[in-house]
Amino acid sequence: MKTAIMFLLVIIVSFHYAMAESVSIKTDKSTYSYGDYLSVTISVAKLTGKNAFLYIIDSTGKSSSAIPVKITKEDTTITTPVPFSKEIFKQGNYQIQVEYGDTKVSSNFRLVDSGNIVMPFGSNIIVTKWVDGTISDKQFLKFLMNNELIKFTSEQQLQDQIVIPNWYKINAKWWSDRKISDSDLIKGIQYLVNQKII
C-alpha cells in the first residue's frame, strides 16, 4: 500500500512538473527603448482551446489588467499595437506573466530611455486624421510643436495657410504601417521646415 501511494505521488508530481514546463514565454528583446513595440511569443506544448492571459508587471509590483490572448497554435506571437511611451511607462524593470490553464510563467525585460524621437501616445489618431484631411496642416504641425518634436526658427511662424507638401502624407502612411520609425517621420518634417519647404 505504501509503495502504491509513493508511486501515485511520483506520478502526480511528475505530471504537475510536466504541465509547468508545457508553457513558455519570451520577449523579442531583453531591453526596450521608448518607441519600441513589445513583442511576446507564448509557446505551449498542448492546445486546450482556452485563452492565455498576459499581464505586464512593473518594478513596484503593479500589474496591468489581464490581456486575453487566443492560443490556436503551439507558438503565438503578439505585438503591442502602440510602442512604449513615456506617458504610460516609466523606465525600469518589468515582468511579463502568462497564465495558461493552471500554469503561470514569466519573463523579464528592461525599459530605458535611449534618446529616441518618440511620438506621444495617441499620435496614431492625430496622424490618421491629418492624412485623411480631418485636421489641417497647421493643426498637425502645432501638435508636433506642442510635443517638442519639431521646431521653427524665430523668423518662421505657424500661419493659418501653412502647407505641408501632399506627397509627405505617404511617409505618414508608412509610419502608420510601421514601415518607418517615429524618428524618420519627424526628421523628414523638420527637414522640410529647415529647407523652408513648409
XYZ file of N, CA and C in Angstrom:
594
model
N 0.823 -1.188 0.000
C 0.000 0.000 0.000
C 0.878 1.267 0.000
N 1.923 1.242 0.856
C 2.840 2.371 0.934
C 3.529 2.594 -0.408
N 3.912 1.515 -1.079
C 4.568 1.605 -2.377
C 3.622 2.193 -3.416
N 2.363 1.799 -3.381
C 1.362 2.306 -4.338
C 1.147 3.798 -4.146
N 1.085 4.248 -2.882
C 0.899 5.671 -2.599
C 2.112 6.468 -3.074
N 3.300 5.948 -2.805
C 4.526 6.620 -3.262
C 4.551 6.708 -4.784
N 4.165 5.626 -5.445
C 4.143 5.597 -6.907
C 3.158 6.632 -7.441
N 1.977 6.727 -6.812
C 0.955 7.692 -7.212
C 1.465 9.118 -7.002
N 2.130 9.390 -5.887
C 2.692 10.718 -5.625
C 3.743 11.086 -6.666
N 4.586 10.142 -7.040
C 5.603 10.389 -8.067
C 4.930 10.748 -9.384
N 3.873 10.036 -9.742
C 3.145 10.317 -10.990
C 2.533 11.713 -10.935
N 1.885 12.051 -9.811
C 1.246 13.371 -9.680
C 2.289 14.478 -9.770
N 3.394 14.335 -9.033
C 4.455 15.358 -9.066
C 5.040 15.475 -10.465
N 5.278 14.339 -11.126
C 5.832 14.349 -12.488
C 4.870 15.010 -13.452
N 3.561 14.718 -13.299
C 2.556 15.321 -14.179
C 2.508 16.830 -13.970
N 2.519 17.242 -12.693
C 2.488 18.677 -12.394
C 3.727 19.370 -12.964
N 4.906 18.755 -12.821
C 6.136 19.325 -13.361
C 6.071 19.411 -14.880
N 5.538 18.370 -15.519
C 5.413 18.370 -16.987
C 4.471 19.465 -17.444
N 3.367 19.685 -16.711
C 2.427 20.743 -17.070
C 3.069 22.115 -16.899
N 3.855 22.281 -15.821
C 4.508 23.564 -15.579
C 5.498 23.881 -16.696
N 6.102 22.850 -17.275
C 7.073 23.050 -18.336
C 6.406 23.150 -19.711
N 5.077 22.995 -19.779
C 4.406 22.937 -21.073
C 4.116 24.311 -21.660
N 4.386 25.370 -20.910
C 4.148 26.732 -21.383
C 5.431 27.536 -21.181
N 5.804 28.303 -22.191
C 6.947 29.201 -22.027
C 6.628 30.530 -22.693
N 7.345 31.544 -22.291
C 7.135 32.885 -22.827
C 8.486 33.538 -23.037
N 8.600 34.296 -24.133
C 9.833 35.064 -24.333
C 9.504 36.346 -25.085
N 10.270 37.376 -24.787
C 10.150 38.642 -25.495
C 11.205 38.659 -26.596
N 10.995 39.479 -27.617
C 11.964 39.514 -28.713
C 13.238 40.260 -28.337
N 13.224 41.008 -27.214
C 14.407 41.720 -26.728
C 14.442 41.613 -25.208
N 15.592 41.806 -24.638
C 15.679 41.874 -23.180
C 15.638 43.324 -22.706
N 15.969 44.270 -23.601
C 15.922 45.691 -23.283
C 15.181 46.427 -24.394
N 14.195 47.215 -24.001
C 13.413 48.025 -24.930
C 13.667 49.493 -24.655
N 13.471 50.314 -25.684
C 13.575 51.762 -25.555
C 12.208 52.367 -25.861
N 12.017 53.607 -25.427
C 10.787 54.297 -25.799
C 10.701 54.326 -27.328
N 9.526 54.031 -27.838
C 9.319 53.957 -29.284
C 9.337 52.535 -29.807
N 9.842 51.580 -29.020
C 9.846 50.168 -29.422
C 8.484 49.540 -29.153
N 8.159 48.552 -29.951
C 6.944 47.755 -29.754
C 7.316 46.476 -29.020
N 6.555 46.136 -27.998
C 6.781 44.901 -27.257
C 6.226 43.727 -28.058
N 7.061 42.723 -28.272
C 6.640 41.510 -28.971
C 6.907 40.312 -28.059
N 5.867 39.503 -27.861
C 5.918 38.379 -26.936
C 5.501 37.108 -27.664
N 6.250 36.028 -27.467
C 5.882 34.726 -28.018
C 5.534 33.788 -26.870
N 4.323 33.234 -26.952
C 3.861 32.251 -25.975
C 3.901 30.895 -26.667
N 4.617 29.955 -26.078
C 4.729 28.602 -26.639
C 4.044 27.621 -25.697
N 3.209 26.756 -26.267
C 2.509 25.747 -25.475
C 2.763 24.378 -26.086
N 2.850 23.372 -25.217
C 3.069 22.005 -25.694
C 1.761 21.368 -26.134
N 0.652 21.842 -25.552
C -0.637 21.234 -25.851
C -1.696 22.324 -25.956
N -2.473 22.286 -27.033
C -3.564 23.247 -27.212
C -4.769 22.782 -26.409
N -5.349 23.723 -25.653
C -6.515 23.377 -24.831
C -7.795 24.030 -25.338
N -7.666 24.958 -26.290
C -8.837 25.697 -26.756
C -9.147 26.898 -25.883
N -8.369 27.097 -24.839
C -8.584 28.224 -23.927
C -7.621 29.357 -24.259
N -7.992 30.551 -23.797
C -7.118 31.711 -23.932
C -6.020 31.678 -22.875
N -4.900 32.275 -23.205
C -3.884 32.594 -22.207
C -4.194 34.014 -21.737
N -3.715 34.361 -20.565
C -3.896 35.716 -20.051
C -2.529 36.296 -19.731
N -2.259 37.461 -20.312
C -0.964 38.104 -20.198
C -1.082 39.322 -19.293
N -0.082 39.531 -18.447
C -0.014 40.684 -17.549
C 1.357 41.327 -17.697
N 1.392 42.655 -17.629
C 2.659 43.390 -17.581
C 2.776 43.949 -16.171
N 3.861 43.621 -15.491
C 4.042 43.994 -14.085
C 5.276 44.883 -13.967
N 5.096 46.057 -13.350
C 6.236 46.976 -13.223
C 7.084 46.640 -12.001
N 8.137 47.435 -11.781
C 9.096 47.132 -10.716
C 8.510 47.299 -9.315
N 7.362 47.984 -9.201
C 6.712 48.133 -7.900
C 5.730 46.997 -7.632
N 5.542 46.125 -8.630
C 4.594 45.017 -8.480
C 3.209 45.339 -9.014
N 3.023 46.556 -9.535
C 1.726 46.939 -10.100
C 1.523 46.206 -11.422
N 0.348 45.587 -11.551
C 0.064 44.760 -12.721
C -0.988 45.403 -13.618
N -0.853 45.165 -14.900
C -1.885 45.590 -15.844
C -3.106 44.698 -15.669
N -4.190 45.070 -16.295
C -5.349 44.183 -16.362
C -4.964 42.982 -17.209
N -5.725 41.912 -17.058
C -5.468 40.707 -17.851
C -5.717 40.999 -19.325
N -4.773 40.613 -20.162
C -4.900 40.770 -21.616
C -5.115 39.366 -22.182
N -6.326 39.065 -22.682
C -6.563 37.715 -23.213
C -5.843 37.514 -24.542
N -5.234 36.345 -24.692
C -4.511 36.003 -25.918
C -5.075 34.672 -26.421
N -5.643 34.694 -27.614
C -6.201 33.474 -28.195
C -5.054 32.562 -28.628
N -5.034 31.347 -28.117
C -3.979 30.383 -28.432
C -4.561 29.340 -29.384
N -4.151 29.414 -30.653
C -4.660 28.473 -31.661
C -3.554 27.629 -32.284
N -2.318 27.915 -31.893
C -1.185 27.130 -32.388
C -0.134 27.053 -31.291
N 0.842 26.211 -31.472
C 1.831 25.983 -30.418
C 2.668 27.214 -30.102
N 2.956 28.036 -31.101
C 3.697 29.282 -30.889
C 2.826 30.448 -31.345
N 2.507 31.341 -30.417
C 1.681 32.507 -30.712
C 2.481 33.752 -30.386
N 2.691 34.601 -31.387
C 3.420 35.854 -31.171
C 2.444 37.012 -31.268
N 2.480 37.872 -30.268
C 1.664 39.084 -30.300
C 2.582 40.286 -30.151
N 2.208 41.367 -30.804
C 2.965 42.616 -30.732
C 1.997 43.716 -30.334
N 2.416 44.561 -29.423
C 1.536 45.629 -28.966
C 1.184 46.560 -30.119
N -0.049 47.098 -30.121
C -0.446 47.997 -31.214
C 0.193 49.372 -31.132
N 0.690 49.736 -29.955
C 1.358 51.031 -29.786
C 2.709 50.802 -29.107
N 3.671 51.679 -29.371
C 5.002 51.496 -28.763
C 5.022 51.973 -27.317
N 6.117 51.662 -26.636
C 6.314 52.176 -25.279
C 6.390 53.697 -25.335
N 5.685 54.360 -24.434
C 5.730 55.821 -24.368
C 6.009 56.259 -22.944
N 6.620 57.429 -22.819
C 6.965 57.970 -21.501
C 5.717 58.299 -20.696
N 4.613 58.623 -21.402
C 3.385 58.996 -20.707
C 2.788 57.839 -19.921
N 3.057 56.617 -20.344
C 2.430 55.456 -19.718
C 3.421 54.608 -18.935
N 4.622 54.418 -19.471
C 5.598 53.517 -18.855
C 6.810 54.280 -18.339
N 7.188 53.994 -17.108
C 8.414 54.556 -16.541
C 9.573 53.636 -16.890
N 10.776 54.204 -16.911
C 11.961 53.379 -17.118
C 12.089 52.390 -15.966
N 12.658 51.238 -16.254
C 12.891 50.274 -15.187
C 12.695 48.846 -15.636
N 12.623 47.971 -14.653
C 12.468 46.537 -14.909
C 10.993 46.160 -14.917
N 10.649 45.284 -15.845
C 9.273 44.815 -15.988
C 9.266 43.293 -16.081
N 8.105 42.744 -15.807
C 7.907 41.309 -15.941
C 6.648 41.070 -16.772
N 6.751 40.137 -17.698
C 5.586 39.664 -18.439
C 5.190 38.347 -17.788
N 3.937 38.236 -17.397
C 3.469 36.986 -16.807
C 2.330 36.444 -17.660
N 2.354 35.146 -17.904
C 1.307 34.494 -18.681
C 0.698 33.368 -17.859
N -0.634 33.340 -17.863
C -1.368 32.238 -17.249
C -2.055 31.470 -18.370
N -1.846 30.178 -18.389
C -2.488 29.307 -19.381
C -2.947 28.064 -18.634
N -4.250 27.966 -18.433
C -4.758 26.897 -17.584
C -4.286 27.143 -16.163
N -3.691 26.139 -15.566
C -3.187 26.247 -14.191
C -1.718 26.657 -14.138
N -1.133 26.945 -15.296
C 0.304 27.224 -15.352
C 0.557 28.718 -15.456
N 1.518 29.207 -14.669
C 1.969 30.600 -14.735
C 3.444 30.596 -15.073
N 3.823 31.398 -16.067
C 5.238 31.564 -16.409
C 5.516 33.051 -16.573
N 6.775 33.423 -16.480
C 7.102 34.842 -16.611
C 8.436 35.026 -17.315
N 8.624 36.252 -17.783
C 9.865 36.653 -18.432
C 10.103 38.112 -18.076
N 11.354 38.499 -17.974
C 11.692 39.871 -17.584
C 12.257 40.656 -18.760
N 12.041 41.980 -18.704
C 12.685 42.881 -19.661
C 12.914 44.211 -18.977
N 13.729 45.035 -19.608
C 14.059 46.360 -19.064
C 13.643 47.415 -20.080
N 13.139 48.551 -19.587
C 12.768 49.683 -20.435
C 13.684 50.847 -20.109
N 14.336 51.407 -21.147
C 15.276 52.513 -20.962
C 14.939 53.655 -21.917
N 15.414 54.825 -21.571
C 15.280 55.986 -22.456
C 16.610 56.154 -23.175
N 16.644 55.778 -24.437
C 17.897 55.874 -25.187
C 17.940 57.118 -26.064
N 17.032 58.067 -25.803
C 17.062 59.333 -26.524
C 16.388 59.291 -27.885
N 15.646 58.235 -28.182
C 14.934 58.148 -29.462
C 13.879 59.240 -29.567
N 13.635 59.692 -30.790
C 12.472 60.553 -31.031
C 11.262 59.638 -30.979
N 10.305 59.991 -30.110
C 9.138 59.139 -29.918
C 7.871 59.972 -30.021
N 6.985 59.558 -30.886
C 5.684 60.210 -30.995
C 4.904 59.913 -29.717
N 4.163 60.902 -29.188
C 3.429 60.670 -27.943
C 2.260 59.703 -28.133
N 1.791 59.164 -27.020
C 0.655 58.253 -27.029
C -0.537 58.945 -27.706
N -1.215 58.231 -28.575
C -2.363 58.783 -29.289
C -2.004 59.408 -30.622
N -0.718 59.433 -30.959
C -0.291 60.048 -32.223
C -0.891 59.348 -33.431
N -1.124 58.052 -33.312
C -1.694 57.327 -34.453
C -3.034 57.935 -34.866
N -3.805 58.441 -33.925
C -5.097 59.068 -34.242
C -4.870 60.397 -34.944
N -3.953 61.204 -34.411
C -3.670 62.522 -34.996
C -3.116 62.371 -36.412
N -2.165 61.460 -36.604
C -1.564 61.269 -37.932
C -2.621 60.801 -38.923
N -3.468 59.874 -38.516
C -4.532 59.383 -39.406
C -5.478 60.513 -39.788
N -5.846 61.349 -38.821
C -6.749 62.480 -39.111
C -6.082 63.479 -40.061
N -4.767 63.676 -39.901
C -4.066 64.592 -40.801
C -4.023 64.007 -42.214
N -3.719 62.723 -42.326
C -3.633 62.086 -43.648
C -4.974 62.147 -44.374
N -6.072 61.911 -43.641
C -7.383 61.912 -44.325
C -8.007 63.302 -44.444
N -7.291 64.340 -43.950
C -7.760 65.719 -44.122
C -8.713 66.204 -43.044
N -8.932 65.424 -42.003
C -9.829 65.832 -40.913
C -9.239 66.986 -40.121
N -7.907 67.003 -39.969
C -7.254 68.155 -39.343
C -6.307 68.790 -40.359
N -6.064 70.068 -40.197
C -5.253 70.822 -41.153
C -3.760 70.599 -40.913
N -2.979 71.058 -41.899
C -1.519 71.016 -41.762
C -1.089 71.813 -40.531
N -1.724 72.967 -40.317
C -1.379 73.801 -39.171
C -1.653 73.056 -37.859
N -2.808 72.414 -37.751
C -3.137 71.685 -36.519
C -2.143 70.542 -36.278
N -1.763 69.863 -37.350
C -0.809 68.763 -37.226
C 0.551 69.284 -36.765
N 1.031 70.369 -37.391
C 2.314 70.950 -37.011
C 2.278 71.493 -35.577
N 1.139 72.071 -35.187
C 1.002 72.590 -33.824
C 1.088 71.437 -32.817
N 0.465 70.301 -33.138
C 0.555 69.112 -32.280
C 2.022 68.689 -32.119
N 2.760 68.670 -33.220
C 4.175 68.282 -33.167
C 5.000 69.293 -32.374
N 4.716 70.589 -32.561
C 5.435 71.631 -31.821
C 5.123 71.561 -30.327
N 3.845 71.385 -29.990
C 3.445 71.325 -28.578
C 4.090 70.150 -27.856
N 4.394 69.098 -28.599
C 5.055 67.929 -28.020
C 6.569 67.978 -28.207
N 7.068 69.157 -28.629
C 8.503 69.431 -28.776
C 9.204 68.437 -29.695
N 8.506 68.086 -30.775
C 9.070 67.160 -31.755
C 9.695 67.906 -32.930
N 9.158 69.073 -33.257
C 9.747 69.901 -34.321
C 9.880 71.328 -33.802
N 10.754 72.092 -34.464
C 10.977 73.482 -34.079
C 10.983 74.355 -35.318
N 10.431 75.542 -35.169
C 10.508 76.572 -36.195
C 11.511 77.610 -35.728
N 12.217 78.245 -36.662
C 13.131 79.321 -36.290
C 12.308 80.527 -35.853
N 12.969 81.495 -35.233
C 12.254 82.671 -34.722
C 11.584 83.461 -35.836
N 12.161 83.442 -37.054
C 11.532 84.213 -38.143
C 10.384 83.456 -38.815
N 10.324 82.131 -38.601
C 9.223 81.355 -39.159
C 8.043 81.393 -38.191
N 6.868 81.410 -38.754
C 5.673 81.403 -37.925
C 4.706 80.344 -38.431
N 3.916 79.839 -37.516
C 2.905 78.852 -37.864
C 1.648 79.603 -38.295
N 1.517 79.809 -39.606
C 0.397 80.591 -40.127
C -0.759 79.672 -40.514
N -1.950 80.289 -40.611
C -3.153 79.520 -40.959
C -3.016 78.806 -42.294
N -2.363 79.441 -43.236
C -2.269 78.879 -44.586
C -1.015 78.034 -44.815
N -0.355 77.640 -43.745
C 0.861 76.842 -43.882
C 0.528 75.512 -44.567
N 1.427 75.056 -45.435
C 1.142 73.849 -46.225
C 2.320 72.878 -46.141
N 1.986 71.625 -45.807
C 2.957 70.531 -45.895
C 2.722 69.890 -47.256
N 3.775 69.635 -48.020
C 3.553 69.015 -49.339
C 2.716 67.740 -49.208
N 1.727 67.629 -50.082
C 0.788 66.496 -50.023
C 1.511 65.154 -50.137
N 2.615 65.116 -50.892
C 3.333 63.859 -51.070
C 3.937 63.345 -49.762
N 4.105 64.254 -48.761
C 4.686 63.797 -47.494
C 3.722 62.903 -46.721
N 2.458 62.941 -47.086
C 1.475 62.082 -46.411
C 1.769 60.598 -46.665
N 2.521 60.319 -47.727
C 2.941 58.926 -47.977
C 3.822 58.461 -46.820
N 4.723 59.341 -46.349
C 5.573 58.997 -45.208
C 4.732 58.732 -43.961
N 3.684 59.545 -43.775
C 2.802 59.350 -42.621
C 2.089 58.003 -42.713
N 1.705 57.636 -43.920
C 1.059 56.326 -44.122
C 2.058 55.213 -43.821
N 3.289 55.359 -44.293
C 4.324 54.369 -43.989
C 4.533 54.264 -42.482
N 4.531 55.426 -41.800
C 4.683 55.421 -40.345
C 3.528 54.641 -39.702
N 2.305 54.889 -40.170
C 1.132 54.175 -39.632
C 1.251 52.673 -39.840
N 1.877 52.276 -40.945
C 2.057 50.851 -41.256
C 3.344 50.281 -40.657
N 4.044 51.087 -39.843
C 5.294 50.702 -39.178
C 6.426 50.398 -40.157
N 6.380 51.032 -41.313
C 7.451 50.847 -42.295
C 8.592 51.826 -42.061
N 8.302 52.950 -41.398
C 9.353 53.885 -40.992
C 9.154 54.214 -39.515
N 10.207 54.670 -38.866
C 10.182 54.939 -37.432
C 9.633 56.330 -37.131
N 9.370 56.569 -35.850
C 8.979 57.903 -35.398
C 10.043 58.913 -35.805
N 11.296 58.521 -35.602
C 12.418 59.398 -35.932
C 12.421 59.765 -37.418
N 12.190 58.774 -38.287
C 12.172 59.042 -39.734
C 11.078 60.043 -40.092
N 9.893 59.859 -39.516
C 8.773 60.754 -39.814
C 9.086 62.176 -39.357
N 9.551 62.319 -38.130
C 9.795 63.656 -37.570
C 10.991 64.337 -38.225
N 12.074 63.595 -38.454
C 13.246 64.198 -39.106
C 12.894 64.682 -40.509
N 12.017 63.956 -41.188
C 11.578 64.385 -42.522
C 10.819 65.693 -42.477
N 9.911 65.826 -41.518
C 9.149 67.075 -41.394
C 10.071 68.220 -40.980
N 10.984 67.956 -40.050
C 11.911 69.010 -39.624
C 12.792 69.444 -40.795
N 13.186 68.507 -41.646
C 13.977 68.854 -42.831
C 13.175 69.803 -43.735
N 11.886 69.498 -43.937
C 11.032 70.358 -44.774
C 10.916 71.754 -44.167
N 10.844 71.832 -42.837
C 10.795 73.130 -42.153
C 12.125 73.856 -42.344
N 13.229 73.159 -42.103
C 14.546 73.793 -42.200
C 14.849 74.284 -43.605
N 14.366 73.566 -44.605
C 14.597 73.952 -46.005
C 13.563 74.949 -46.509
N 12.676 75.371 -45.596
C 11.595 76.335 -45.899
C 10.654 75.810 -46.993
N 10.532 74.489 -47.067
C 9.549 73.882 -47.965
C 8.178 73.969 -47.314
N 8.186 73.947 -45.984
C 6.937 74.194 -45.217
C 6.986 75.632 -44.779
